[in-house]
Structure formats: C-alpha cells, structure tokens
Amino acid sequence: MSETQQKTQCITLKGSAELVKEYLLYGINNILYQRGIYPPETFETKDHFGLCILMSVDPKIVEFFKVVLGQIEEWLLQRKVERVSLVISQVKTKEVLEKWDFKVDYENGEIDAKTIIKNEIMPEVGKKDLKTIQKEIREVIRQITATVSFLPLLDCLCSFDILTYTKSDCDIPNEWDETSPVFIANSQEVQLRTFSTSLHKMQTIVSYKNT
Amino acid sequence: MDRKDTSVKVSESDFEHGNYPYLPTSTPLRSDAPHHNFSLNTQPGSGNTHETPKRMKLEGSISDSFNTSSAESIPSSPWEWRKMKAELISLRTRLTHQESTVQQLHQIRQEMEELFKKEKKILQIQMNQDKTMIKQLELRVDVGRKTIQESKAAQFRAEKELAEMKMKMEQKIMVLQNENAKLKQELEMQADRKVKPDPDRPGIEIRLSTCTENLELANKRILELEEKLREARKDQQKYELQNVELQALRVKVEHFNSEISHIEESKKFTTRAAQAYELEKELNQARAMITSLRESLKGKLLLEEQIAHLNCRLQRTENLEKQVSQLEFSQAELLSKLSEYEELGISGGPSAVRREIKSLQSAVLDLTAEGGELRQKISILEKDLANANSKVEETKKLLTDTINSHDRLTRFVSRLQKKMSLVTRERDSYRQQLDSYEKEITAYHNNENPSVSNDRIPVLERTIESYRELVAKLEADIEALDGAPHLQAFKLLKEENEKLKDEIAHRALKGDFNINTKIVHYKLNPAALAEQQAEEKEKALLEEVEQLRTIVSSGSTGKGPAPSFSYHSKEIAEIQNNYEIKMSRLKEAFQATSHEYRQACYQLTGWKIDRTKEGQYKLASQYAESPGDYLFFLVTDDDVNMIETPFSATLTHLIDRYLQQQQSVPMFLNAVQSELFDQQTMCH
C-alpha cells in the first residue's frame, strides 16, 4: 500500500493489519506461555498494550513468528485471510488437543480485492480511536490468560502450528504448504471477546478436547 | 507423860501448874468474874474453889444471911418488913443472875474441855508421828550399824589380803634370798673352781651377772610392791575416815530433821496459843458489848415510845398549821374579792348588786332575743347569696359559649372573604378571555375572506376522494399479486435460512471453513520440526537397539570386541559426573569441618594456628596487640623448634624460663597468653 494517510484520528488498512498482527503475536505468545508449550525460562516479559506479556526468546520461534505473521499481515492487506488458527498437538501421537481460532472479518463490505490492488477506489480509512482498539485487544488478551483456569492440563510433550485459511485465489510462497483442516473430536468451544479495528474484526474462539 | 492423864476433873492444883499452856487464859477469866455482882457476897477465896463446893457455899451464905437477919432482929416495923422483903427480892434476883453466870461459866469450862480434847488428839497424833520417826531413826541406826559392820568386814578382808600379800611377798623374798644364797654359794663354788679350772669361770660369771641382775630386778619389784602396799593402807585409812565422817553426817542430818520437826511443831503451837488468847479477848469484849447493848436497848425502847408520842403530836400540830394556812389563804382571797367588788363601785352592798344583776339579766335577755333575730336575717341573706352565685355561673357559661361561637363566625367570615377574592379573580380572568376571544373574532372577520375558503374546501375534498380510490386500487393489485401460497413459501424459506445460518455459525465455531478456502501453513512450523526431531530420535534409538541386539548376540557368543556405544560412553560420563559431584561435596564438607575445627581451636585455646609450609606453623594470639604479633614454630616428628620473630624477641624472659629451663612449649604458650591477657585487661 503506497497511499497511507497519516491522520491522527484515522487508522489505515496497513495500521489495522499491523495491529491485528501484533495482537496475533502477543496473543499466541501468551497462549504458548500460559499453556506451558515451552518451558517458562524461555520467556521474557514485555510491556505492551499496557500489559505485561511474556514473549518467547527462543530464536527458532521468534524467526517462525516473523516469517509467518509477516506473510499473514500481507494477506490481511489483500483481504485474503479468513482465519488464522493456532493448533496445539501432541508430538508423539499428532493428536490435536487444542485449537485457537482467530476469525477475521472485513468490515467495509464485500469489496473485491482486485479493485483494491488496482487502486480504483480510495484507500480505506477507519474511524476508530487507537486507544479504544488497544483497550479491546488488552481485554481479549486478559481473557486468554483467564482461560487457563478452565482449559485441561497439557501433561504431555506438545508442539504448535499456525494454519492460515486463505482464499482460493491466493498465491502461496514456496516455503508454505497446503494442508488439511484440523478437527477436534468431541470438542468444547468457548468464544472470547471480539475486537475490531473498524477495518478488521477479530473473533477469538478456543476449542479444546472435552474430557 | 502426865499430859495424858488430864481429864475433866482436873484439880485446882493442876490448874495452878505452869505446865499447862492454857492456864494463863483461865486466870484472867476468874479475875474478870468479880465484875458481876455475885462475887460481892462470896468470899474472895471461893473464886478458886471447885464448882460444887461453891454452890454449897452460896446456898450457905444465903441461908446464913437469912438466918442472921432472922436471928439479929425480928422485924420491928412493917417498914422494916418491906425493906426485908425488898432485900429478899433483890437477893433472889441476884441469885438468879449468879446462877446464869454459873451456867455460862459451865459452858465456858465445857468449851475449854473440848479444846483440851482437841489438843490431846493433836498431841497423840504428834506422838504417833514421833514414834514412827523413832522407828525410822532406829532403822537408820541399824542400817548404819550394818554398813559399819560391812566396812569392818571389808577392812578385815583388806587386812587379810594385806597379810596374804605380805606373806606372799615374804615368801618371794625368802625364795629370792634362798636363790641369792644359792647363787652366792655357787659363786663361792665358782670362785673355788675358778682357782682350779679357768675355763668354767666366764660362764659362771655370766650366770652370776644374770643372777645378780635378776636379784636386782626382784628387789626392785619388792620395793614397788611394798610401796603399793603402803598406798593401799593409806587408802584403807582414808576409807575408814570417810566412813566415820559419813556416819557423823548422817547423825547430824537426823538431828537436824528432828530439830526442824520440833521447830515446826512449836511454831504451830505458838500460833494456836496466840489465836486462843485473841479469841478469849474477843469473847470478853463481845460480852461487854452484849451487856452495854442490852442496856442501850432498854433506853432505846423508851426513847422510841417517846418518839412515837412526839410524832403523833407533831402530825397534829402540822395538820393545824395546814388548816391555818388554808384559812389565811381563803381570807386573803375573800379580801381581794371584796376589794374588787369595792373597786367596781357597787357600794350598795349585796342588795344593790342583786338589783344590778337583775337589770343586767334582763338586758342579756333582750340582747339574746336580738341576736336570734339577727341570725335569722343572716341565714336568709346567705341563701340569697347562693342563689346569686349560681346565677353568675350560668351567665359565665353563656358568655363562654357566645365567645366560642363568635370565634367560629369570625373564622368563617375570613374564609368566605378568601373565597370571594378567588372568585373575583376567576371572574376577571374569564372576562379577559372573553375579551380576547371577542377581539380575535373581530380580527378574523376583518382579515379572511369567507368566500375563498368556501371555494377551496370542495376542491380539496375531491382530491381526497381521488386519492382514496387510488389506494383502494393499489390494495386490490397487491392482493392480486400476493397469493397465500407465496407468503407461506417465503416464511419457510426464511426459517430455513435462519437454521442454516445457525448451523454455519456452529460449524464456524467448531472449526469448519469455506470449502473454497485454502489452508496453508509454514513448512518449518514448530510442530513439524518437533515431529521431525521425534522421528529422528526414534530412528536413532531404533538403530541403537539394533546395534545393541547385535552386540548382545555377539557378546553371548564372545566373538570380537564390543564396539563403543553412546550408551557406554554416556554411562561413563555419568559415573564421572557422579564422582566429581561426590568429590566436590567431600571437599565442601572437609572445608566446612576444617573451618569449624580451626574456629573451635581459636576460640578454645586463643591461638590462631596457620600452617604456612609443611611443618611450619604460625601462631597468632587472640589477645595480641597487633596482627603482626605472631610466633613461628617448626614442628617435626621429634621436637618443636621456635623460629625468631619480632614478637618472640620481646618474650625473652618467658623463653628462658619455659623453653630453655623447663622445655615445655604448651606452658610457654600459656604464659604468653596469660601475659597478653593481663596486658589487655590492664589496658581496659
């Protein structure tokens, strides 16, 4: 996006996508820490959105997030992403134990992506205050932290993957691969708060194996 | 004992004897007796005669007197007869008096006899006591004799023993003398022999010497025994002397006891005698008292009669006096009354008074009549007053009622006035409204043209009707277009649509997705990497298992050397690790204990001991003035050597004393320590 209007009261599509990316980064890191996927000593606290969030310092994971979320941000700008899901699975049996769905809705109606690319219309501008958006994100992250109280304990070696649901006409880079959808048998779902940047609406759902 | 023989009929001579202790008391009795009149006619000597002869004499005397009187003169005149008679009577009375005195004397004598009896009894008891005392003393004398005999026997025995001893001693002396003689003979013999055989001489001499020694010893013993004998004799003599003294003392004691008893008895007797003397005195006094009292009694009776008489008189005179005083009083009263009357001025006397009284009485009657009339009037007036009061009260009640009603009415009036004002206001407002309406109406009528409005209304009505028709037509069209089945289908579709939406939402929640969407993920995602790693690990493990199996098979057969395994090396590493840990722990423990040991040594001995080199020890005292003060020792297996230090140079006197003289290192260290401690405490 070449045209980005820097107005104090406005939020551009790019900014919105960046916010969503940040939300995903912090949210997923928080989940990884809270769910104990990686040992707690590989996490460090970082102040963000007015919250202390534990971020992984494992270089592999940092690199992975950089690549994946960068790509997702790009897709978000192109309105290609429908949802991003974080899958937590057992390493040994490959059984999916937990799934965090981040569903993305584009709020300014069904505008074709091509038209945007062709710059036929004016770039979108959101009217929402940044502070309110951050507040909403903060609340969702707090909820994620609170889910630990009811989610089942992961008492085996687990790993995670990020699946991106994109539109069919999306170009896929080389390092990426198509995969099959993931389902949890006998699952229980809990929908968390929704936040909106006035351009992207983010819905967070956690589904876990009902024991 | 002549005392025992005393009886009631004691002769006068016995009384006159000074032996009897109560005799002095009896003599004054006799001397007192002449106070009575009976002694006047009796001879002075008859006082000492016995009772019966005295009577006889008395009677005799009386008869004598009669006889003499009759013999001397026949009564010459009646006066003389009377005189004689009077004398006779007086003599008889004297006789009776004397008899009574005689009886009293008899009583006294009996009392005295009783006293004598009592005394006799007491004396008898004393005699008995004396007898018992004598017996006891005799017994004691016997005992003393016995003891003397025993002592004599003892003396005899001692003498015998002495004689025996003497005999024995003499015998011994004899024996010894014999022996001596023998020995002398032998000596002589020896001397004879000595001339001839020389060789026997020394033996004999030796014997002689021994014999002489024995003799001397014997003589000594004899002397000792004789001395002992003398001592024994002395003791015996002493013993005898003591015995004699003892007996003398006993005799003295007995003597003293008897004396003491005698003294006590005499004391008792003297006290009793004193008491008796006093009693007799008292008796005499009492008698005198009795006679005086009798006389006084007679006088007293007379006096009492006189007193009674005088009392009667006194009462009478008193009564008279009282009457007199009363009369005087009444007289005075009457006189005062009289004076009062006189003062009133009724000079007319009682008649005038009567008149006056009459007039007064009539006046009183008149006045009482008037009073009655007035009372009647008062009662009438009182009734009138009551009636008037009741009327007043009624009127008051009426007044209060009227006041209340007045108040109510005033309130009512005020309310009505308020209402009035409200109503007037309303009326004014209505009027204003009316005025305004009227004004409006007038204005309207002036402005609007009534014809124009009338024309418009029908036109508008028409247009309205046309619109209504249109609406009806359109409704009809709608009805024609929308049939009932269409509506139903629409509804069903709506419901289905909602259901499907719900389902989609549910599915979306469950993780369903649009079929057209592609699901992509980064190839090198952590899950994939983890899986890969796990697989690799598994593979490696499987390979290892295979290898181990081959090793096991080869090991069982014992062919070829076992290849190095990761497991083996791991095990070794683990063991090494374990040992290292153990070593480090041991080192830590050693360090801790050594530190503790050193600390303990320092605290207990006061020396901080450091090992600088092998066998070299540096000692620093707890009380050292500066940390530079230390001693240096070289310790080998055999000995300990001190190396000179600046501090040791100051301890030369201690080194000299403890190390060079006594060669004791611990003592040296102690001395150093104590010196330093003293210095420290001195400083403090």
PDB file of N, CA and C in Angstrom, chain A residues 175-202:
ATOM      1  N   GLU A 175       7.859 -21.541   0.647  1.00  0.00           N
ATOM      2  CA  GLU A 175       8.074 -22.184   1.961  1.00  0.00           C
ATOM      3  C   GLU A 175       6.764 -22.666   2.586  1.00  0.00           C
ATOM      4  N   TRP A 176       5.691 -22.316   1.963  1.00  0.00           N
ATOM      5  CA  TRP A 176       4.388 -22.659   2.534  1.00  0.00           C
ATOM      6  C   TRP A 176       3.825 -23.886   1.850  1.00  0.00           C
ATOM      7  N   ASP A 177       2.944 -24.485   2.517  1.00  0.00           N
ATOM      8  CA  ASP A 177       2.402 -25.738   2.022  1.00  0.00           C
ATOM      9  C   ASP A 177       0.912 -25.791   2.333  1.00  0.00           C
ATOM     10  N   GLU A 178       0.206 -26.459   1.491  1.00  0.00           N
ATOM     11  CA  GLU A 178      -1.222 -26.628   1.760  1.00  0.00           C
ATOM     12  C   GLU A 178      -1.417 -27.816   2.708  1.00  0.00           C
ATOM     13  N   THR A 179      -2.364 -27.673   3.532  1.00  0.00           N
ATOM     14  CA  THR A 179      -2.568 -28.774   4.498  1.00  0.00           C
ATOM     15  C   THR A 179      -4.052 -29.012   4.698  1.00  0.00           C
ATOM     16  N   SER A 180      -4.351 -29.975   5.476  1.00  0.00           N
ATOM     17  CA  SER A 180      -5.757 -30.333   5.685  1.00  0.00           C
ATOM     18  C   SER A 180      -6.285 -29.610   6.931  1.00  0.00           C
ATOM     19  N   PRO A 181      -7.588 -29.422   6.951  1.00  0.00           N
ATOM     20  CA  PRO A 181      -8.149 -28.777   8.151  1.00  0.00           C
ATOM     21  C   PRO A 181      -8.009 -29.681   9.387  1.00  0.00           C
ATOM     22  N   VAL A 182      -8.113 -29.046  10.519  1.00  0.00           N
ATOM     23  CA  VAL A 182      -7.915 -29.769  11.782  1.00  0.00           C
ATOM     24  C   VAL A 182      -9.227 -29.768  12.562  1.00  0.00           C
ATOM     25  N   PHE A 183      -9.562 -30.907  13.052  1.00  0.00           N
ATOM     26  CA  PHE A 183     -10.780 -31.017  13.875  1.00  0.00           C
ATOM     27  C   PHE A 183     -10.435 -31.708  15.193  1.00  0.00           C
ATOM     28  N   ILE A 184     -11.182 -31.295  16.160  1.00  0.00           N
ATOM     29  CA  ILE A 184     -11.029 -31.975  17.458  1.00  0.00           C
ATOM     30  C   ILE A 184     -12.296 -32.762  17.698  1.00  0.00           C
ATOM     31  N   ALA A 185     -12.143 -34.035  17.898  1.00  0.00           N
ATOM     32  CA  ALA A 185     -13.310 -34.875  18.175  1.00  0.00           C
ATOM     33  C   ALA A 185     -13.805 -34.578  19.597  1.00  0.00           C
ATOM     34  N   ASN A 186     -15.143 -34.501  19.643  1.00  0.00           N
ATOM     35  CA  ASN A 186     -15.752 -34.240  20.983  1.00  0.00           C
ATOM     36  C   ASN A 186     -15.175 -32.971  21.609  1.00  0.00           C
ATOM     37  N   SER A 187     -15.321 -31.898  20.839  1.00  0.00           N
ATOM     38  CA  SER A 187     -14.679 -30.669  21.304  1.00  0.00           C
ATOM     39  C   SER A 187     -15.652 -29.767  22.059  1.00  0.00           C
ATOM     40  N   GLN A 188     -15.065 -28.894  22.793  1.00  0.00           N
ATOM     41  CA  GLN A 188     -15.834 -27.887  23.546  1.00  0.00           C
ATOM     42  C   GLN A 188     -15.303 -26.536  23.107  1.00  0.00           C
ATOM     43  N   GLU A 189     -16.244 -25.613  22.797  1.00  0.00           N
ATOM     44  CA  GLU A 189     -15.779 -24.324  22.299  1.00  0.00           C
ATOM     45  C   GLU A 189     -16.151 -23.216  23.282  1.00  0.00           C
ATOM     46  N   VAL A 190     -15.282 -22.262  23.345  1.00  0.00           N
ATOM     47  CA  VAL A 190     -15.560 -21.060  24.127  1.00  0.00           C
ATOM     48  C   VAL A 190     -15.184 -19.867  23.266  1.00  0.00           C
ATOM     49  N   GLN A 191     -16.187 -19.005  23.088  1.00  0.00           N
ATOM     50  CA  GLN A 191     -15.902 -17.815  22.285  1.00  0.00           C
ATOM     51  C   GLN A 191     -15.467 -16.693  23.211  1.00  0.00           C
ATOM     52  N   LEU A 192     -14.367 -16.083  22.856  1.00  0.00           N
ATOM     53  CA  LEU A 192     -13.871 -14.969  23.659  1.00  0.00           C
ATOM     54  C   LEU A 192     -14.388 -13.664  23.064  1.00  0.00           C
ATOM     55  N   ARG A 193     -13.948 -12.568  23.647  1.00  0.00           N
ATOM     56  CA  ARG A 193     -14.382 -11.255  23.169  1.00  0.00           C
ATOM     57  C   ARG A 193     -13.950 -11.024  21.726  1.00  0.00           C
ATOM     58  N   THR A 194     -14.674 -10.160  21.109  1.00  0.00           N
ATOM     59  CA  THR A 194     -14.325  -9.768  19.737  1.00  0.00           C
ATOM     60  C   THR A 194     -13.792  -8.345  19.810  1.00  0.00           C
ATOM     61  N   PHE A 195     -12.772  -8.098  18.995  1.00  0.00           N
ATOM     62  CA  PHE A 195     -12.353  -6.699  18.919  1.00  0.00           C
ATOM     63  C   PHE A 195     -12.308  -6.297  17.442  1.00  0.00           C
ATOM     64  N   SER A 196     -12.430  -5.008  17.262  1.00  0.00           N
ATOM     65  CA  SER A 196     -12.493  -4.521  15.884  1.00  0.00           C
ATOM     66  C   SER A 196     -11.606  -3.286  15.736  1.00  0.00           C
ATOM     67  N   THR A 197     -10.941  -3.210  14.606  1.00  0.00           N
ATOM     68  CA  THR A 197     -10.138  -2.027  14.323  1.00  0.00           C
ATOM     69  C   THR A 197     -10.911  -1.070  13.415  1.00  0.00           C
ATOM     70  N   SER A 198     -12.160  -1.351  13.246  1.00  0.00           N
ATOM     71  CA  SER A 198     -13.085  -0.688  12.338  1.00  0.00           C
ATOM     72  C   SER A 198     -12.827  -1.066  10.878  1.00  0.00           C
ATOM     73  N   LEU A 199     -11.735  -1.828  10.635  1.00  0.00           N
ATOM     74  CA  LEU A 199     -11.493  -2.390   9.306  1.00  0.00           C
ATOM     75  C   LEU A 199     -11.456  -3.913   9.381  1.00  0.00           C
ATOM     76  N   HIS A 200     -10.800  -4.391  10.428  1.00  0.00           N
ATOM     77  CA  HIS A 200     -10.768  -5.834  10.663  1.00  0.00           C
ATOM     78  C   HIS A 200     -11.487  -6.138  11.967  1.00  0.00           C
ATOM     79  N   LYS A 201     -12.289  -7.179  11.830  1.00  0.00           N
ATOM     80  CA  LYS A 201     -12.974  -7.607  13.051  1.00  0.00           C
ATOM     81  C   LYS A 201     -12.386  -8.953  13.435  1.00  0.00           C
ATOM     82  N   MET A 202     -11.925  -9.063  14.652  1.00  0.00           N
ATOM     83  CA  MET A 202     -11.207 -10.275  15.077  1.00  0.00           C
ATOM     84  C   MET A 202     -12.038 -11.009  16.127  1.00  0.00           C
TER      85      MET A 202
END
